[in-house]
mmCIF file of C-alpha atoms in Angstrom:
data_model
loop_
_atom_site.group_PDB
_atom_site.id
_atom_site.type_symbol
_atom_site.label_atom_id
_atom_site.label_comp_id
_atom_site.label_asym_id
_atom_site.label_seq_id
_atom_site.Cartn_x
_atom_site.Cartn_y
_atom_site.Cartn_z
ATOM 1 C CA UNK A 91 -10.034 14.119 -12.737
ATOM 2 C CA UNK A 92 -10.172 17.352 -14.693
ATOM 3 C CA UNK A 93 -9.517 19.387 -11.886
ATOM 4 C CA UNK A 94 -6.357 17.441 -10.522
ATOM 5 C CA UNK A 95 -5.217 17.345 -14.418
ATOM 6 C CA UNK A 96 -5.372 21.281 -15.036
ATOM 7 C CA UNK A 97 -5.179 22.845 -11.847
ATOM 8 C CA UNK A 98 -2.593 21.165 -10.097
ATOM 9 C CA UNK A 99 -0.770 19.474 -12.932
ATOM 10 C CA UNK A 100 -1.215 15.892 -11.980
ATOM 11 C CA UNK A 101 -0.816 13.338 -14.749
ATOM 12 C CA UNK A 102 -3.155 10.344 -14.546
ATOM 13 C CA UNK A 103 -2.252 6.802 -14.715
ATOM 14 C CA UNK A 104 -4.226 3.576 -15.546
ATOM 15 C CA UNK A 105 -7.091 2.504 -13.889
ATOM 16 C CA UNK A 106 -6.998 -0.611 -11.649
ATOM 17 C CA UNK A 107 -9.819 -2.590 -10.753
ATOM 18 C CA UNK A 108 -9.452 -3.995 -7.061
ATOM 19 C CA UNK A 109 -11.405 -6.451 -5.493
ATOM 20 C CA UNK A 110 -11.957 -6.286 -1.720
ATOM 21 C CA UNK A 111 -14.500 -8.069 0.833
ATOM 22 C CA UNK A 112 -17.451 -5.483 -0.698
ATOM 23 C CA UNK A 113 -17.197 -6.292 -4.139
ATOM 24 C CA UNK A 114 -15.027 -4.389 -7.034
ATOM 25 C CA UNK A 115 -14.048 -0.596 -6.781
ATOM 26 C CA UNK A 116 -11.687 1.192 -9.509
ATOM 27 C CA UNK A 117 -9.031 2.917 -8.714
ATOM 28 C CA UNK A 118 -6.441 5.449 -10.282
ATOM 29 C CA UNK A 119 -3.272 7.275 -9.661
ATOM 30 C CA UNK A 120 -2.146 10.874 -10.613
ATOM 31 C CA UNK A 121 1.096 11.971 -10.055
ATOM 32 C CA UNK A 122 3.635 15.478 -10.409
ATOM 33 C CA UNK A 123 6.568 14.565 -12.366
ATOM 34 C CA UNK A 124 9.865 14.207 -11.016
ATOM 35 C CA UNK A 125 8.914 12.477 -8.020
ATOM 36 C CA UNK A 126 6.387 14.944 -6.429
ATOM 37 C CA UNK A 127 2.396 14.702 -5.028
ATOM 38 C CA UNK A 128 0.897 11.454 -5.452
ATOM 39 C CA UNK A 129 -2.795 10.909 -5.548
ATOM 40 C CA UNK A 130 -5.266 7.786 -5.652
ATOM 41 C CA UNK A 131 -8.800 8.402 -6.504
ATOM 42 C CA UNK A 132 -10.953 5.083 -5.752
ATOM 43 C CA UNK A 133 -14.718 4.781 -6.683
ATOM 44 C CA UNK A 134 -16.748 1.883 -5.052
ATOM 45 C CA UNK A 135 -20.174 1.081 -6.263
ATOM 46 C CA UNK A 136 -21.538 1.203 -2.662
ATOM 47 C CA UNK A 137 -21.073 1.967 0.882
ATOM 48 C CA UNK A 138 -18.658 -0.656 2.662
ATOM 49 C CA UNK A 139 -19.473 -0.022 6.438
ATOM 50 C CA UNK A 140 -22.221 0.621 8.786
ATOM 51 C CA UNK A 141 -21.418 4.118 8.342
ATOM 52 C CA UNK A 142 -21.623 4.184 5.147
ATOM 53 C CA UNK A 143 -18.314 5.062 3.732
ATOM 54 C CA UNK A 144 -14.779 3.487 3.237
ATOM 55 C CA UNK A 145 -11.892 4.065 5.343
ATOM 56 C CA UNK A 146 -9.796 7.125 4.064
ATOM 57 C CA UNK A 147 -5.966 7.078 3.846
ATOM 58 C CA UNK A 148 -2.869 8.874 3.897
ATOM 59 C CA UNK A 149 0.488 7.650 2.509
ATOM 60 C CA UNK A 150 3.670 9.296 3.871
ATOM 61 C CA UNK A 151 6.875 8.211 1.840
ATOM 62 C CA UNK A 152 9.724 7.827 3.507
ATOM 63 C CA UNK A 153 13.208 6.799 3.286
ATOM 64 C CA UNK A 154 14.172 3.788 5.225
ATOM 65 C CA UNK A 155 10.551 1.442 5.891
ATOM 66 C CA UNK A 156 12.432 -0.631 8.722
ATOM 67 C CA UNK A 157 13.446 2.087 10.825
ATOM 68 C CA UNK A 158 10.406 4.231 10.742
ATOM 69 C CA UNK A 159 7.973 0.643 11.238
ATOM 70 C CA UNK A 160 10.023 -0.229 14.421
ATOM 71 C CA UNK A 161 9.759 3.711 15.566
ATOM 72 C CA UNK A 162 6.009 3.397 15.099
ATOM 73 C CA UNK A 163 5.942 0.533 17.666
ATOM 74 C CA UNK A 164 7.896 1.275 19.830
ATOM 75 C CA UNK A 165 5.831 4.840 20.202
ATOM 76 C CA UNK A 166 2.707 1.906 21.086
ATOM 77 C CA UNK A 167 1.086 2.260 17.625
ATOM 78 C CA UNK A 168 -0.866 -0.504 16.371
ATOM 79 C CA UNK A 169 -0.495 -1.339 12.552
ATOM 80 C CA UNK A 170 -2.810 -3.741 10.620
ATOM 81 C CA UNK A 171 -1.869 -7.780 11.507
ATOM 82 C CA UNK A 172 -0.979 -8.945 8.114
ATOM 83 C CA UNK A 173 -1.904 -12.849 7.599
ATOM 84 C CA UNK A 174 1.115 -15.192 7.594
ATOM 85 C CA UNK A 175 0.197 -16.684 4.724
ATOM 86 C CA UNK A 176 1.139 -13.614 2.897
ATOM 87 C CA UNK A 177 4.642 -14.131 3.398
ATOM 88 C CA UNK A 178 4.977 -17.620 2.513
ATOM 89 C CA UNK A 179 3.358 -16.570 -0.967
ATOM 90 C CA UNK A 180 6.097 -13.935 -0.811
ATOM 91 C CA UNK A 181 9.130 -16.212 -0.187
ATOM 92 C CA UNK A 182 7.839 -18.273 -2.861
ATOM 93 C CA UNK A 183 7.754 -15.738 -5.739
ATOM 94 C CA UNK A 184 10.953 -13.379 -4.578
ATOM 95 C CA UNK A 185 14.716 -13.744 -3.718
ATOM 96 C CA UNK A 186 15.395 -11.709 -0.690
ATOM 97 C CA UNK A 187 18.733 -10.615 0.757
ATOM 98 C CA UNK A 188 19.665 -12.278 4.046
ATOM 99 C CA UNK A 189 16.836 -11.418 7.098
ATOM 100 C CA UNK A 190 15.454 -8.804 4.935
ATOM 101 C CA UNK A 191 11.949 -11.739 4.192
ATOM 102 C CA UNK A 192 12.157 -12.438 7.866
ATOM 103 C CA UNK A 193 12.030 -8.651 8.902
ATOM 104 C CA UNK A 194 8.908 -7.599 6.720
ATOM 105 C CA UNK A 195 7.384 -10.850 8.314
ATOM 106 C CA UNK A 196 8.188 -9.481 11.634
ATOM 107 C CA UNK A 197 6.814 -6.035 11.010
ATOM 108 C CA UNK A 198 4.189 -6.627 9.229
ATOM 109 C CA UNK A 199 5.616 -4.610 5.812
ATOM 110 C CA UNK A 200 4.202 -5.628 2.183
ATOM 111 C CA UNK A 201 6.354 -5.818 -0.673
ATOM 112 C CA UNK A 202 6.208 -5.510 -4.810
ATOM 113 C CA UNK A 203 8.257 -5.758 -7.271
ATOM 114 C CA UNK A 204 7.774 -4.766 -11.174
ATOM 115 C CA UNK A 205 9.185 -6.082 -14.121
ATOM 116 C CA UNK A 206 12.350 -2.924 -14.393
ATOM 117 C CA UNK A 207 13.209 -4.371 -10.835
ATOM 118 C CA UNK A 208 11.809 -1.496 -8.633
ATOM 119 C CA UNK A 209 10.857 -2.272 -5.509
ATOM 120 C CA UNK A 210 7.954 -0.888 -3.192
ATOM 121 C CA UNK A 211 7.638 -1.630 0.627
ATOM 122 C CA UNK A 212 4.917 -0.233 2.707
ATOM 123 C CA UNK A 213 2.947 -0.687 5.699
ATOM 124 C CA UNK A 214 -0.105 0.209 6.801
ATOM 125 C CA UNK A 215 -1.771 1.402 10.460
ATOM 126 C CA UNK A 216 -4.795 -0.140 12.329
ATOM 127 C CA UNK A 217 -7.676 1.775 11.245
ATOM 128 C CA UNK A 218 -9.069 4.496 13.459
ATOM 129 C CA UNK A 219 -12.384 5.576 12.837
ATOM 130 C CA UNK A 220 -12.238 5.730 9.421
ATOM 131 C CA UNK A 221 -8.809 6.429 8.894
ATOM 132 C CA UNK A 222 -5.533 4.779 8.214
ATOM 133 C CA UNK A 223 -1.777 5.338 7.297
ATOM 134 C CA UNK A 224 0.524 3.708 4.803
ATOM 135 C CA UNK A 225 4.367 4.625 4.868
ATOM 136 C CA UNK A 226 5.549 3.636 1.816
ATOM 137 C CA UNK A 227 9.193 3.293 0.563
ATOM 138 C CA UNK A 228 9.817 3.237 -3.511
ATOM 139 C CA UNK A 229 13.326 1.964 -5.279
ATOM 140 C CA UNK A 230 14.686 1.696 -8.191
ATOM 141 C CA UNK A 231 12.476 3.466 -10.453
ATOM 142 C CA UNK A 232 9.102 1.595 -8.795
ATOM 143 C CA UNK A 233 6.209 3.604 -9.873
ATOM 144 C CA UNK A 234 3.383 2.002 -8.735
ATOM 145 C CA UNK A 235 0.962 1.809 -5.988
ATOM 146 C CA UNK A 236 1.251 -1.806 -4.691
ATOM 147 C CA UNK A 237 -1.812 -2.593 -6.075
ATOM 148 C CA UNK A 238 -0.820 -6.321 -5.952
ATOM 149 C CA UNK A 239 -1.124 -5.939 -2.378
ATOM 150 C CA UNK A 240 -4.503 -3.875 -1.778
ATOM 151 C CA UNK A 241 -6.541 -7.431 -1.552
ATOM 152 C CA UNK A 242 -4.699 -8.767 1.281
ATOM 153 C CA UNK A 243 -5.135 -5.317 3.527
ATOM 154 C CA UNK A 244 -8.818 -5.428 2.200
ATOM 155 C CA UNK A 245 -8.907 -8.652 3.848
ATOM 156 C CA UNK A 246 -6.904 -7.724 6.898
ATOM 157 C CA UNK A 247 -8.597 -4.492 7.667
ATOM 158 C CA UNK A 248 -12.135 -6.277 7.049
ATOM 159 C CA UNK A 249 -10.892 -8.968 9.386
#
C-alpha cells in the first residue's frame, strides 16, 4: 500500500470485505485523481484453486459497454454466463430505460448504481487459465468498483 501511495500517487479507498465460494477476502481500491489508473488489491486468507492461487484480472474502461460486449462476441469470445436470476433481482430494485434491462440480460453485463445516481456497467470474460477481463463503463460521477456485484461472478466463475 505504501508503495502505490508514494511512488505512484495512488490514493486509497475503503476496504471491502467480499465473500465468494472460498470464504471472505478484503479488498481495496487506489486510484489517480481526475479519472486516471485504477487499482484493486485483494487479500484472501488461502489458496482458492488446485493451483493454488486466484484468478488475476484486468479491467479495461471503455466508453460505450453495449457496443464493445457485442464486438467481443461476435470476434467468438466467450464471457462468463451470468445466472438469470441476477436480473430479475435487478429489475426488481432499478428503473431502466426502454430495452436497456433486456440488453444487459442478453449480454450478460452487471450493473450498480450509488446513492449520487452514478451508474457502473461491466462485464466480465470466461476465465483462461487464471486470467480474466472486465470492461467496465462508469457515469455520472460512479466511483466505485461494483463491489455489489463481485458475489454473483464469484459464483459464476466457481460454477
Amino acid at each position: 500500500m505504501l508503495f502505490h501511495r508514494a511512488v505512484l500517487g495512488l490514493s486509497p479507498h475503503d476496504t471491502v470485505e467480499l465473500a465468494d465460494p472460498y470464504g471472505l477476502f478484503r479488498s481495496r481500491a487506489l486510484s489517480a485523481p481526475h479519472a486516471g489508473p485504477r487499482l484493486v488489491l485483494n487479500l484472501a486468507p488461502s489458496p482458492a484453486d488446485e493451483a493454488g492461487t486466484r484468478a488475476r484480472h484486468v479491467a479495461f474502461a471503455v466508453d460505450d459497454i453495449v457496443a464493445a460486449v457485442r464486438r467481443f462476441r461476435a470476434a467468438g469470445a466467450g464471457l462468463l454466463e451470468v445466472p438469470a436470476n441476477y436480473y430479475d433481482d435487478l429489475r426488481a430494485r432499478y428503473e431502466f430505460r426502454e430495452g436497456e434491462w433486456e440488453t444487459y440480460r442478453e449480454l450478460g453485463i452487471l450493473y450498480d448504481r450509488d446513492e449520487n445516481g452514478g451508474e457502473f456497467r461491466h462485464c466480465y470474460t470466461q476465465t483462461v487459465g487464471h486470467v480474466f477481463f472486465e470492461f467496465v463503463q462508469r457515469s455520472g460521477g460512479y466511483r466505485g468498483y461494483g463491489a455489489a456485484n463481485a458475489p454473483i461472478r464469484l459464483a459464476a466463475q466457481r460454477r
